[in-house]
PDB file of C-alpha atoms and ligand atoms in Angstrom:
ATOM      1  CA  MET E 115      62.260  34.863 -24.984  1.00 87.00           C
ATOM      2  CA  GLU E 116      61.240  32.062 -27.351  1.00 94.00           C
ATOM      3  CA  LEU E 117      58.852  29.316 -26.250  1.00 96.00           C
ATOM      4  CA  TRP E 118      59.101  25.868 -27.906  1.00 98.00           C
ATOM      5  CA  TYR E 119      57.022  22.686 -27.573  1.00 98.00           C
ATOM      6  CA  THR E 120      59.372  19.696 -27.720  1.00 98.00           C
ATOM      7  CA  GLU E 121      58.390  16.054 -27.919  1.00 97.00           C
ATOM      8  CA  ASN E 122      60.775  13.103 -27.752  1.00 97.00           C
ATOM      9  CA  HIS E 123      60.056  10.901 -30.741  1.00 97.00           C
ATOM     10  CA  THR E 124      62.703   8.514 -29.449  1.00 97.00           C
ATOM     11  CA  ASP E 125      65.245   8.901 -26.637  1.00 96.00           C
ATOM     12  CA  GLU E 126      67.565  10.415 -29.238  1.00 97.00           C
ATOM     13  CA  VAL E 127      65.200  12.274 -31.566  1.00 98.00           C
ATOM     14  CA  LYS E 128      63.277  15.415 -30.705  1.00 98.00           C
ATOM     15  CA  PHE E 129      60.541  17.256 -32.589  1.00 98.00           C
ATOM     16  CA  SER E 130      59.864  20.935 -31.793  1.00 98.00           C
ATOM     17  CA  ILE E 131      57.320  23.608 -32.719  1.00 98.00           C
ATOM     18  CA  LYS E 132      57.698  27.273 -31.872  1.00 98.00           C
ATOM     19  CA  VAL E 133      54.871  28.282 -29.559  1.00 98.00           C
ATOM     20  CA  GLU E 134      53.174  31.685 -29.476  1.00 98.00           C
ATOM     21  CA  GLU E 135      51.059  30.977 -26.419  1.00 98.00           C
ATOM     22  CA  HIS E 136      50.459  28.171 -23.919  1.00 98.00           C
ATOM     23  CA  LEU E 137      46.664  28.364 -23.789  1.00 98.00           C
ATOM     24  CA  TYR E 138      45.775  25.613 -21.308  1.00 98.00           C
ATOM     25  CA  SER E 139      47.397  23.103 -18.972  1.00 98.00           C
ATOM     26  CA  ASN E 140      45.767  20.732 -16.521  1.00 98.00           C
ATOM     27  CA  GLN E 141      46.185  17.261 -15.115  1.00 98.00           C
ATOM     28  CA  SER E 142      42.820  15.536 -15.636  1.00 98.00           C
ATOM     29  CA  LYS E 143      41.847  12.345 -13.826  1.00 97.00           C
ATOM     30  CA  PHE E 144      43.514  10.384 -16.654  1.00 96.00           C
ATOM     31  CA  GLN E 145      46.239  12.478 -18.302  1.00 97.00           C
ATOM     32  CA  LYS E 146      47.935  15.848 -18.638  1.00 97.00           C
ATOM     33  CA  ILE E 147      46.141  18.041 -21.178  1.00 98.00           C
ATOM     34  CA  ASP E 148      47.943  20.981 -22.824  1.00 98.00           C
ATOM     35  CA  VAL E 149      46.828  23.355 -25.565  1.00 98.00           C
ATOM     36  CA  PHE E 150      49.254  25.571 -27.479  1.00 98.00           C
ATOM     37  CA  LYS E 151      48.994  28.217 -30.159  1.00 98.00           C
ATOM     38  CA  SER E 152      51.628  28.260 -32.908  1.00 98.00           C
ATOM     39  CA  ASN E 153      52.103  30.061 -36.200  1.00 98.00           C
ATOM     40  CA  GLU E 154      53.118  26.995 -38.200  1.00 98.00           C
ATOM     41  CA  PHE E 155      50.516  24.433 -37.026  1.00 98.00           C
ATOM     42  CA  GLY E 156      47.795  26.685 -35.573  1.00 98.00           C
ATOM     43  CA  THR E 157      46.292  25.570 -32.271  1.00 98.00           C
ATOM     44  CA  PHE E 158      47.386  22.094 -31.189  1.00 98.00           C
ATOM     45  CA  PHE E 159      46.792  19.893 -28.161  1.00 98.00           C
ATOM     46  CA  THR E 160      48.842  17.229 -26.444  1.00 98.00           C
ATOM     47  CA  LEU E 161      48.117  14.467 -23.910  1.00 97.00           C
ATOM     48  CA  ASP E 162      50.907  13.531 -21.512  1.00 96.00           C
ATOM     49  CA  GLY E 163      53.308  15.487 -23.731  1.00 95.00           C
ATOM     50  CA  LEU E 164      52.374  13.631 -26.932  1.00 96.00           C
ATOM     51  CA  MET E 165      50.910  15.321 -29.990  1.00 97.00           C
ATOM     52  CA  MET E 166      47.235  14.587 -30.628  1.00 97.00           C
ATOM     53  CA  VAL E 167      45.788  17.126 -33.041  1.00 98.00           C
ATOM     54  CA  THR E 168      47.011  20.250 -34.834  1.00 98.00           C
ATOM     55  CA  GLU E 169      44.743  22.544 -36.836  1.00 98.00           C
ATOM     56  CA  LYS E 170      47.109  22.338 -39.802  1.00 98.00           C
ATOM     57  CA  ASP E 171      47.450  18.575 -40.335  1.00 98.00           C
ATOM     58  CA  GLU E 172      44.415  17.026 -38.591  1.00 98.00           C
ATOM     59  CA  PHE E 173      42.601  16.724 -41.937  1.00 98.00           C
ATOM     60  CA  ILE E 174      44.982  13.965 -43.008  1.00 98.00           C
ATOM     61  CA  TYR E 175      44.362  11.764 -39.977  1.00 98.00           C
ATOM     62  CA  HIS E 176      40.596  12.347 -39.878  1.00 98.00           C
ATOM     63  CA  ASP E 177      40.064  11.842 -43.623  1.00 98.00           C
ATOM     64  CA  MET E 178      41.976   8.596 -43.509  1.00 98.00           C
ATOM     65  CA  ILE E 179      40.405   7.157 -40.375  1.00 98.00           C
ATOM     66  CA  VAL E 180      36.866   7.717 -41.737  1.00 98.00           C
ATOM     67  CA  HIS E 181      36.527   7.774 -45.537  1.00 98.00           C
ATOM     68  CA  THR E 182      38.432   4.562 -46.327  1.00 98.00           C
ATOM     69  CA  ALA E 183      35.746   2.504 -44.566  1.00 98.00           C
ATOM     70  CA  LEU E 184      32.796   4.512 -45.897  1.00 98.00           C
ATOM     71  CA  ALA E 185      34.020   4.225 -49.500  1.00 98.00           C
ATOM     72  CA  THR E 186      34.339   0.460 -49.042  1.00 98.00           C
ATOM     73  CA  ASN E 187      30.831   0.116 -47.589  1.00 98.00           C
ATOM     74  CA  PRO E 188      28.672   3.206 -48.186  1.00 96.00           C
ATOM     75  CA  ASN E 189      25.763   1.463 -46.388  1.00 96.00           C
ATOM     76  CA  ILE E 190      27.270   1.919 -42.937  1.00 98.00           C
ATOM     77  CA  LYS E 191      24.506   3.104 -40.610  1.00 98.00           C
ATOM     78  CA  LYS E 192      25.609   2.455 -37.038  1.00 98.00           C
ATOM     79  CA  VAL E 193      29.059   3.542 -35.886  1.00 98.00           C
ATOM     80  CA  LEU E 194      30.970   3.176 -32.627  1.00 98.00           C
ATOM     81  CA  VAL E 195      33.930   5.524 -32.117  1.00 98.00           C
ATOM     82  CA  ILE E 196      36.355   4.914 -29.255  1.00 98.00           C
ATOM     83  CA  GLY E 197      38.640   7.734 -28.054  1.00 97.00           C
ATOM     84  CA  ALA E 198      38.398  10.688 -30.466  1.00 97.00           C
ATOM     85  CA  GLY E 199      37.423  13.294 -27.855  1.00 98.00           C
ATOM     86  CA  ASP E 200      38.726  16.092 -30.097  1.00 98.00           C
ATOM     87  CA  GLY E 201      35.744  15.421 -32.398  1.00 98.00           C
ATOM     88  CA  GLY E 202      37.585  15.322 -35.754  1.00 98.00           C
ATOM     89  CA  THR E 203      36.494  11.769 -36.534  1.00 98.00           C
ATOM     90  CA  ILE E 204      32.901  12.633 -35.610  1.00 98.00           C
ATOM     91  CA  ARG E 205      33.007  15.722 -37.860  1.00 98.00           C
ATOM     92  CA  GLU E 206      33.921  13.584 -40.884  1.00 98.00           C
ATOM     93  CA  LEU E 207      31.334  10.885 -40.049  1.00 98.00           C
ATOM     94  CA  THR E 208      28.487  13.398 -39.732  1.00 98.00           C
ATOM     95  CA  ARG E 209      29.033  14.422 -43.361  1.00 98.00           C
ATOM     96  CA  TYR E 210      27.336  11.145 -44.391  1.00 98.00           C
ATOM     97  CA  LYS E 211      23.551  11.616 -44.328  1.00 97.00           C
ATOM     98  CA  THR E 212      23.173   7.830 -44.499  1.00 97.00           C
ATOM     99  CA  ILE E 213      24.763   7.291 -41.074  1.00 98.00           C
ATOM    100  CA  GLU E 214      21.954   6.987 -38.527  1.00 98.00           C
ATOM    101  CA  LYS E 215      23.715   6.617 -35.178  1.00 98.00           C
ATOM    102  CA  ILE E 216      27.179   7.391 -33.794  1.00 98.00           C
ATOM    103  CA  ASP E 217      28.143   6.282 -30.266  1.00 98.00           C
ATOM    104  CA  LEU E 218      31.280   8.032 -29.011  1.00 98.00           C
ATOM    105  CA  VAL E 219      33.080   6.446 -26.046  1.00 98.00           C
ATOM    106  CA  GLU E 220      35.766   8.742 -24.640  1.00 98.00           C
ATOM    107  CA  ILE E 221      37.357   7.972 -21.278  1.00 97.00           C
ATOM    108  CA  ASP E 222      38.188  11.596 -20.431  1.00 98.00           C
ATOM    109  CA  GLU E 223      35.362  14.142 -20.490  1.00 98.00           C
ATOM    110  CA  GLU E 224      37.890  16.943 -20.003  1.00 98.00           C
ATOM    111  CA  VAL E 225      39.375  16.264 -23.464  1.00 98.00           C
ATOM    112  CA  VAL E 226      35.966  17.006 -24.960  1.00 98.00           C
ATOM    113  CA  THR E 227      35.363  20.210 -22.966  1.00 98.00           C
ATOM    114  CA  VAL E 228      38.877  21.497 -23.682  1.00 98.00           C
ATOM    115  CA  CYS E 229      38.558  20.783 -27.430  1.00 98.00           C
ATOM    116  CA  GLN E 230      35.117  22.390 -27.526  1.00 98.00           C
ATOM    117  CA  LYS E 231      36.687  25.507 -26.090  1.00 98.00           C
ATOM    118  CA  PHE E 232      39.976  25.662 -28.008  1.00 98.00           C
ATOM    119  CA  LEU E 233      39.528  23.500 -31.127  1.00 98.00           C
ATOM    120  CA  PRO E 234      36.123  24.246 -32.698  1.00 98.00           C
ATOM    121  CA  GLN E 235      37.620  23.140 -36.026  1.00 98.00           C
ATOM    122  CA  THR E 236      37.508  19.503 -34.887  1.00 98.00           C
ATOM    123  CA  SER E 237      34.811  19.592 -32.185  1.00 98.00           C
ATOM    124  CA  GLU E 238      32.100  21.472 -34.118  1.00 97.00           C
ATOM    125  CA  LYS E 239      29.923  18.419 -34.848  1.00 98.00           C
ATOM    126  CA  LEU E 240      29.971  16.761 -31.443  1.00 98.00           C
ATOM    127  CA  GLU E 241      26.498  18.203 -30.872  1.00 97.00           C
ATOM    128  CA  ASP E 242      25.041  16.499 -33.979  1.00 98.00           C
ATOM    129  CA  GLU E 243      21.763  14.839 -32.976  1.00 98.00           C
ATOM    130  CA  ARG E 244      22.939  11.402 -34.161  1.00 98.00           C
ATOM    131  CA  VAL E 245      25.872  11.463 -31.685  1.00 98.00           C
ATOM    132  CA  SER E 246      25.592   9.987 -28.167  1.00 98.00           C
ATOM    133  CA  MET E 247      28.580  10.499 -25.890  1.00 98.00           C
ATOM    134  CA  TYR E 248      29.618   8.013 -23.201  1.00 98.00           C
ATOM    135  CA  PHE E 249      32.413   9.004 -20.845  1.00 98.00           C
ATOM    136  CA  GLU E 250      33.838   5.618 -19.996  1.00 97.00           C
ATOM    137  CA  ASP E 251      36.593   3.156 -20.829  1.00 97.00           C
ATOM    138  CA  GLY E 252      36.205   1.807 -24.380  1.00 97.00           C
ATOM    139  CA  LEU E 253      37.559  -1.565 -23.262  1.00 96.00           C
ATOM    140  CA  LYS E 254      34.720  -1.951 -20.760  1.00 96.00           C
ATOM    141  CA  PHE E 255      32.131  -0.519 -23.161  1.00 98.00           C
ATOM    142  CA  VAL E 256      32.760  -3.156 -25.852  1.00 97.00           C
ATOM    143  CA  ARG E 257      32.948  -5.890 -23.223  1.00 96.00           C
ATOM    144  CA  MET E 258      29.415  -5.049 -22.065  1.00 97.00           C
ATOM    145  CA  THR E 259      27.625  -3.797 -25.172  1.00 97.00           C
ATOM    146  CA  GLU E 260      24.901  -5.855 -26.795  1.00 96.00           C
ATOM    147  CA  LYS E 261      24.527  -3.473 -29.728  1.00 97.00           C
ATOM    148  CA  LYS E 262      25.743  -4.287 -33.234  1.00 97.00           C
ATOM    149  CA  TYR E 263      27.700  -1.747 -35.266  1.00 98.00           C
ATOM    150  CA  ASP E 264      28.584  -1.632 -38.976  1.00 98.00           C
ATOM    151  CA  LEU E 265      31.784   0.242 -38.219  1.00 98.00           C
ATOM    152  CA  ILE E 266      34.008   0.604 -35.148  1.00 98.00           C
ATOM    153  CA  ILE E 267      36.727   3.268 -35.258  1.00 98.00           C
ATOM    154  CA  VAL E 268      39.427   3.140 -32.600  1.00 97.00           C
ATOM    155  CA  ASP E 269      40.847   6.664 -32.486  1.00 97.00           C
ATOM    156  CA  SER E 270      42.928   6.176 -29.384  1.00 93.00           C
ATOM    157  CA  THR E 271      46.110   7.365 -27.764  1.00 90.00           C
ATOM    158  CA  ASP E 272      49.209   5.135 -27.790  1.00 86.00           C
ATOM    159  CA  PRO E 273      49.196   1.757 -25.986  1.00 86.00           C
ATOM    160  CA  PHE E 274      50.150   2.969 -22.527  1.00 84.00           C
ATOM    161  CA  GLY E 275      48.177   4.795 -19.841  1.00 87.00           C
ATOM    162  CA  PRO E 276      44.418   4.839 -20.518  1.00 90.00           C
ATOM    163  CA  GLY E 277      44.889   3.673 -24.133  1.00 92.00           C
ATOM    164  CA  GLU E 278      46.663   0.408 -23.229  1.00 91.00           C
ATOM    165  CA  GLY E 279      43.536  -1.764 -23.095  1.00 91.00           C
ATOM    166  CA  LEU E 280      42.539  -0.692 -26.606  1.00 93.00           C
ATOM    167  CA  PHE E 281      45.426  -2.694 -28.083  1.00 93.00           C
ATOM    168  CA  THR E 282      44.623  -6.034 -26.399  1.00 93.00           C
ATOM    169  CA  ALA E 283      43.343  -9.278 -27.917  1.00 94.00           C
ATOM    170  CA  GLU E 284      40.362  -9.110 -25.553  1.00 95.00           C
ATOM    171  CA  PHE E 285      39.412  -5.695 -26.918  1.00 96.00           C
ATOM    172  CA  TYR E 286      39.709  -6.723 -30.581  1.00 96.00           C
ATOM    173  CA  GLY E 287      37.707  -9.906 -29.852  1.00 97.00           C
ATOM    174  CA  ASN E 288      34.903  -7.882 -28.285  1.00 97.00           C
ATOM    175  CA  CYS E 289      34.968  -5.474 -31.251  1.00 98.00           C
ATOM    176  CA  TYR E 290      34.490  -8.497 -33.531  1.00 98.00           C
ATOM    177  CA  LYS E 291      31.446  -9.537 -31.494  1.00 98.00           C
ATOM    178  CA  ALA E 292      30.001  -6.024 -31.533  1.00 98.00           C
ATOM    179  CA  LEU E 293      30.223  -5.803 -35.336  1.00 98.00           C
ATOM    180  CA  SER E 294      27.434  -6.817 -37.725  1.00 97.00           C
ATOM    181  CA  GLY E 295      28.133  -9.301 -40.541  1.00 96.00           C
ATOM    182  CA  GLU E 296      29.079  -6.289 -42.690  1.00 94.00           C
ATOM    183  CA  GLY E 297      31.338  -4.969 -39.939  1.00 97.00           C
ATOM    184  CA  ILE E 298      34.586  -3.039 -40.406  1.00 98.00           C
ATOM    185  CA  LEU E 299      37.123  -2.175 -37.688  1.00 98.00           C
ATOM    186  CA  ILE E 300      39.459   0.769 -38.291  1.00 98.00           C
ATOM    187  CA  ASN E 301      42.174   1.556 -35.776  1.00 97.00           C
ATOM    188  CA  GLN E 302      45.032   3.995 -35.504  1.00 95.00           C
ATOM    189  CA  HIS E 303      47.878   1.549 -35.958  1.00 95.00           C
ATOM    190  CA  GLU E 304      50.996   3.404 -34.831  1.00 94.00           C
ATOM    191  CA  SER E 305      54.072   3.826 -37.033  1.00 96.00           C
ATOM    192  CA  PRO E 306      56.482   1.340 -38.628  1.00 96.00           C
ATOM    193  CA  TYR E 307      59.522   3.586 -38.407  1.00 97.00           C
ATOM    194  CA  TYR E 308      60.970   3.883 -34.899  1.00 97.00           C
ATOM    195  CA  ASP E 309      61.353   0.604 -32.968  1.00 96.00           C
ATOM    196  CA  GLU E 310      59.015   1.332 -30.080  1.00 94.00           C
ATOM    197  CA  PHE E 311      56.149   2.293 -32.399  1.00 95.00           C
ATOM    198  CA  ALA E 312      56.927  -0.543 -34.807  1.00 96.00           C
ATOM    199  CA  ASN E 313      56.721  -3.070 -31.974  1.00 94.00           C
ATOM    200  CA  ASN E 314      53.302  -1.744 -30.954  1.00 94.00           C
ATOM    201  CA  MET E 315      52.203  -1.859 -34.568  1.00 94.00           C
ATOM    202  CA  LYS E 316      53.330  -5.467 -35.065  1.00 95.00           C
ATOM    203  CA  ARG E 317      51.660  -6.614 -31.860  1.00 94.00           C
ATOM    204  CA  ALA E 318      48.362  -4.942 -32.801  1.00 95.00           C
ATOM    205  CA  HIS E 319      48.471  -6.451 -36.306  1.00 96.00           C
ATOM    206  CA  LYS E 320      49.140  -9.953 -34.954  1.00 96.00           C
ATOM    207  CA  ARG E 321      46.198  -9.751 -32.583  1.00 96.00           C
ATOM    208  CA  ILE E 322      43.756  -8.380 -35.150  1.00 97.00           C
ATOM    209  CA  LYS E 323      44.877 -10.920 -37.771  1.00 97.00           C
ATOM    210  CA  GLU E 324      44.099 -13.772 -35.398  1.00 96.00           C
ATOM    211  CA  ILE E 325      40.484 -12.602 -35.117  1.00 97.00           C
ATOM    212  CA  PHE E 326      39.383 -11.057 -38.432  1.00 98.00           C
ATOM    213  CA  PRO E 327      39.306 -12.920 -41.795  1.00 97.00           C
ATOM    214  CA  ILE E 328      40.211  -9.716 -43.657  1.00 97.00           C
ATOM    215  CA  CYS E 329      43.043  -7.726 -42.131  1.00 97.00           C
ATOM    216  CA  SER E 330      44.992  -5.015 -43.982  1.00 97.00           C
ATOM    217  CA  VAL E 331      47.087  -1.999 -43.121  1.00 98.00           C
ATOM    218  CA  TYR E 332      47.198   1.350 -44.911  1.00 98.00           C
ATOM    219  CA  GLN E 333      49.357   4.416 -44.570  1.00 98.00           C
ATOM    220  CA  ALA E 334      49.311   8.204 -44.523  1.00 98.00           C
ATOM    221  CA  HIS E 335      51.813  10.983 -44.119  1.00 98.00           C
ATOM    222  CA  ILE E 336      51.140  12.931 -40.908  1.00 98.00           C
ATOM    223  CA  PRO E 337      53.859  15.557 -40.360  1.00 98.00           C
ATOM    224  CA  THR E 338      53.435  16.001 -36.582  1.00 98.00           C
ATOM    225  CA  TYR E 339      53.417  12.303 -35.610  1.00 97.00           C
ATOM    226  CA  PRO E 340      56.693  10.477 -34.898  1.00 97.00           C
ATOM    227  CA  SER E 341      58.567   9.983 -38.197  1.00 97.00           C
ATOM    228  CA  GLY E 342      55.552  11.352 -40.115  1.00 97.00           C
ATOM    229  CA  HIS E 343      54.808   7.850 -41.424  1.00 98.00           C
ATOM    230  CA  TRP E 344      51.589   6.620 -39.822  1.00 98.00           C
ATOM    231  CA  LEU E 345      49.506   3.477 -40.281  1.00 98.00           C
ATOM    232  CA  PHE E 346      45.854   2.560 -39.898  1.00 98.00           C
ATOM    233  CA  GLY E 347      44.366  -0.917 -39.590  1.00 98.00           C
ATOM    234  CA  PHE E 348      41.439  -2.069 -41.735  1.00 98.00           C
ATOM    235  CA  ALA E 349      39.887  -5.314 -40.518  1.00 98.00           C
ATOM    236  CA  SER E 350      36.593  -6.745 -41.617  1.00 98.00           C
ATOM    237  CA  LYS E 351      34.279  -9.732 -41.573  1.00 95.00           C
ATOM    238  CA  LYS E 352      33.356  -9.387 -45.245  1.00 96.00           C
ATOM    239  CA  HIS E 353      34.523  -6.280 -47.083  1.00 97.00           C
ATOM    240  CA  ASP E 354      37.889  -6.154 -48.800  1.00 98.00           C
ATOM    241  CA  PRO E 355      39.081  -2.528 -48.952  1.00 98.00           C
ATOM    242  CA  ILE E 356      40.352  -2.786 -52.535  1.00 98.00           C
ATOM    243  CA  LYS E 357      38.056  -5.354 -54.213  1.00 98.00           C
ATOM    244  CA  ASP E 358      34.946  -3.866 -52.634  1.00 98.00           C
ATOM    245  CA  LEU E 359      35.817  -0.189 -53.082  1.00 98.00           C
ATOM    246  CA  LYS E 360      32.681   1.626 -54.333  1.00 98.00           C
ATOM    247  CA  LYS E 361      34.580   4.222 -56.293  1.00 98.00           C
ATOM    248  CA  GLU E 362      31.726   5.672 -58.355  1.00 98.00           C
ATOM    249  CA  GLU E 363      29.196   5.513 -55.549  1.00 98.00           C
ATOM    250  CA  TRP E 364      31.517   7.373 -53.174  1.00 98.00           C
ATOM    251  CA  ASN E 365      32.482   9.990 -55.766  1.00 98.00           C
ATOM    252  CA  LYS E 366      28.808  10.631 -56.517  1.00 98.00           C
ATOM    253  CA  LEU E 367      28.360  11.788 -52.913  1.00 97.00           C
ATOM    254  CA  GLY E 368      30.391  14.870 -53.874  1.00 97.00           C
ATOM    255  CA  LEU E 369      32.141  15.153 -50.510  1.00 98.00           C
ATOM    256  CA  LYS E 370      34.972  17.660 -50.695  1.00 97.00           C
ATOM    257  CA  THR E 371      38.022  16.193 -48.956  1.00 98.00           C
ATOM    258  CA  LYS E 372      41.454  17.728 -48.659  1.00 98.00           C
ATOM    259  CA  TYR E 373      43.486  14.489 -48.444  1.00 98.00           C
ATOM    260  CA  TYR E 374      41.387  11.415 -49.235  1.00 98.00           C
ATOM    261  CA  ASN E 375      40.345  10.439 -52.760  1.00 98.00           C
ATOM    262  CA  THR E 376      39.517   7.080 -54.298  1.00 98.00           C
ATOM    263  CA  ASP E 377      42.830   6.836 -56.214  1.00 98.00           C
ATOM    264  CA  LEU E 378      44.693   7.401 -52.981  1.00 98.00           C
ATOM    265  CA  HIS E 379      42.409   4.780 -51.354  1.00 98.00           C
ATOM    266  CA  VAL E 380      43.943   2.113 -53.595  1.00 98.00           C
ATOM    267  CA  GLY E 381      47.466   3.525 -53.279  1.00 98.00           C
ATOM    268  CA  CYS E 382      47.505   3.777 -49.490  1.00 98.00           C
ATOM    269  CA  PHE E 383      47.256  -0.012 -49.135  1.00 98.00           C
ATOM    270  CA  ALA E 384      50.461  -0.418 -51.190  1.00 98.00           C
ATOM    271  CA  LEU E 385      53.090  -0.578 -48.474  1.00 98.00           C
ATOM    272  CA  PRO E 386      56.887  -0.238 -48.588  1.00 98.00           C
ATOM    273  CA  ASN E 387      58.764  -3.539 -48.535  1.00 98.00           C
ATOM    274  CA  TYR E 388      60.155  -3.115 -45.026  1.00 98.00           C
ATOM    275  CA  VAL E 389      56.625  -2.592 -43.673  1.00 98.00           C
ATOM    276  CA  LYS E 390      55.242  -5.564 -45.612  1.00 97.00           C
ATOM    277  CA  GLU E 391      57.998  -7.714 -44.171  1.00 97.00           C
ATOM    278  CA  MET E 392      57.228  -6.608 -40.628  1.00 96.00           C
ATOM    279  CA  LEU E 393      53.554  -7.422 -41.100  1.00 96.00           C
ATOM    280  CA  ASN E 394      54.175 -10.768 -42.802  1.00 94.00           C
ATOM    281  CA  ASN E 395      56.487 -11.881 -40.032  1.00 92.00           C
ATOM    282  CA  VAL E 396      54.190 -11.267 -37.073  1.00 89.00           C
TER     283      VAL E 396
HETATM  284  N1  LIG D  93      44.671  11.391 -33.197  1.00 64.92           N
HETATM  285  C1  LIG D  93      45.205  11.101 -31.937  1.00 64.92           C
HETATM  286  C2  LIG D  93      46.527  10.425 -31.923  1.00 64.92           C
HETATM  287  O1  LIG D  93      46.655   9.258 -32.283  1.00 64.92           O
HETATM  288  O2  LIG D  93      47.477  11.084 -31.531  1.00 64.92           O
HETATM  289  C3  LIG D  93      44.261  10.474 -31.009  1.00 64.92           C
HETATM  290  C4  LIG D  93      43.059  11.327 -30.860  1.00 64.92           C
HETATM  291  S1  LIG D  93      42.057  11.262 -29.494  1.00 64.92           S
HETATM  292  C5  LIG D  93      42.469  12.739 -28.688  1.00 64.92           C
HETATM  293  C6  LIG D  93      42.557   9.989 -28.408  1.00 64.92           C
HETATM  294  C7  LIG D  93      41.596   9.896 -27.227  1.00 64.92           C
HETATM  295  O3  LIG D  93      41.531   8.560 -26.762  1.00 64.92           O
HETATM  296  C8  LIG D  93      41.986  10.738 -26.010  1.00 64.92           C
HETATM  297  O4  LIG D  93      41.105  11.812 -25.872  1.00 64.92           O
HETATM  298  C9  LIG D  93      41.905   9.776 -24.826  1.00 64.92           C
HETATM  299  O5  LIG D  93      41.328  10.346 -23.670  1.00 64.92           O
HETATM  300  C10 LIG D  93      41.072   8.660 -25.433  1.00 64.92           C
HETATM  301  N2  LIG D  93      41.258   7.358 -24.769  1.00 64.92           N
HETATM  302  C11 LIG D  93      42.418   6.817 -24.336  1.00 64.92           C
HETATM  303  N3  LIG D  93      42.185   5.622 -23.766  1.00 64.92           N
HETATM  304  C12 LIG D  93      40.849   5.400 -23.857  1.00 64.92           C
HETATM  305  C13 LIG D  93      40.006   4.337 -23.428  1.00 64.92           C
HETATM  306  N4  LIG D  93      40.495   3.265 -22.818  1.00 64.92           N
HETATM  307  N5  LIG D  93      38.678   4.447 -23.685  1.00 64.92           N
HETATM  308  C14 LIG D  93      38.165   5.530 -24.326  1.00 64.92           C
HETATM  309  N6  LIG D  93      38.920   6.566 -24.716  1.00 64.92           N
HETATM  310  C15 LIG D  93      40.249   6.511 -24.501  1.00 64.92           C
END
């Protein structure tokens, strides 16, 4: 008998991966967590039946959510990460010796324990001494915090269930307040392709644009996310991701990356016309 993981990308489009073993399944306080083993994508985990991380393509998402900001401002020292319980974003951040402090705010502690057990590839650096973990709602955390960060990364689920609050104007406004004058906000920005995702993307862009003087969107190809075409938001008080790119400085660090490079950094902000139109019309 064959076992397949199937996810509805729309009501009329399905995406499937052949599964070798269903390794874990549990309803946490916040969401249903499943872990599967496959030949094509390695181990992968889902929340409420939606793909989060696969061993095979996670490098694309985690390179892009981290290095674009660090190559724009290599002096980032204090970082707040919201969501990201799989640890992939933290793994990439800890490669920078110059980063002094990383606060990770993940609503669901069970995501972290499950990833530590089944996905060491992403979770291996969660124990880094610069990382402090807070198991609470990111929306409430930024509402209350008096700290200032140089970078906030929103590595969240989609805008429903626990992730909903992380796409609100209140949340983005509080992120602005929690950022230093050098501050950069990076968020996973959904996809422009299928209507439901595109609507979420447009709404997020509109809200961020109303708050931040610099507000851009960049793209990556992520095979296991709906349509494969995924966007990230880059918003900032001061740094422009293209004009302020520190190409030589970043390359001198000698970080080996599988997806990101500084040529791609410039290219990923060049968007297809239909996406530009969507963003211009919000
Ligand atoms: N790369 C993934 C994607 O977009 O498919 C997201 C990675 S990560 C697993 C997303 C995490 O955000 C989840 O572990 C979830 O528990 C967490 N999360 C959702 N809502 C949150 C909230 N309000 N505060 C903090 N963490 C939240």
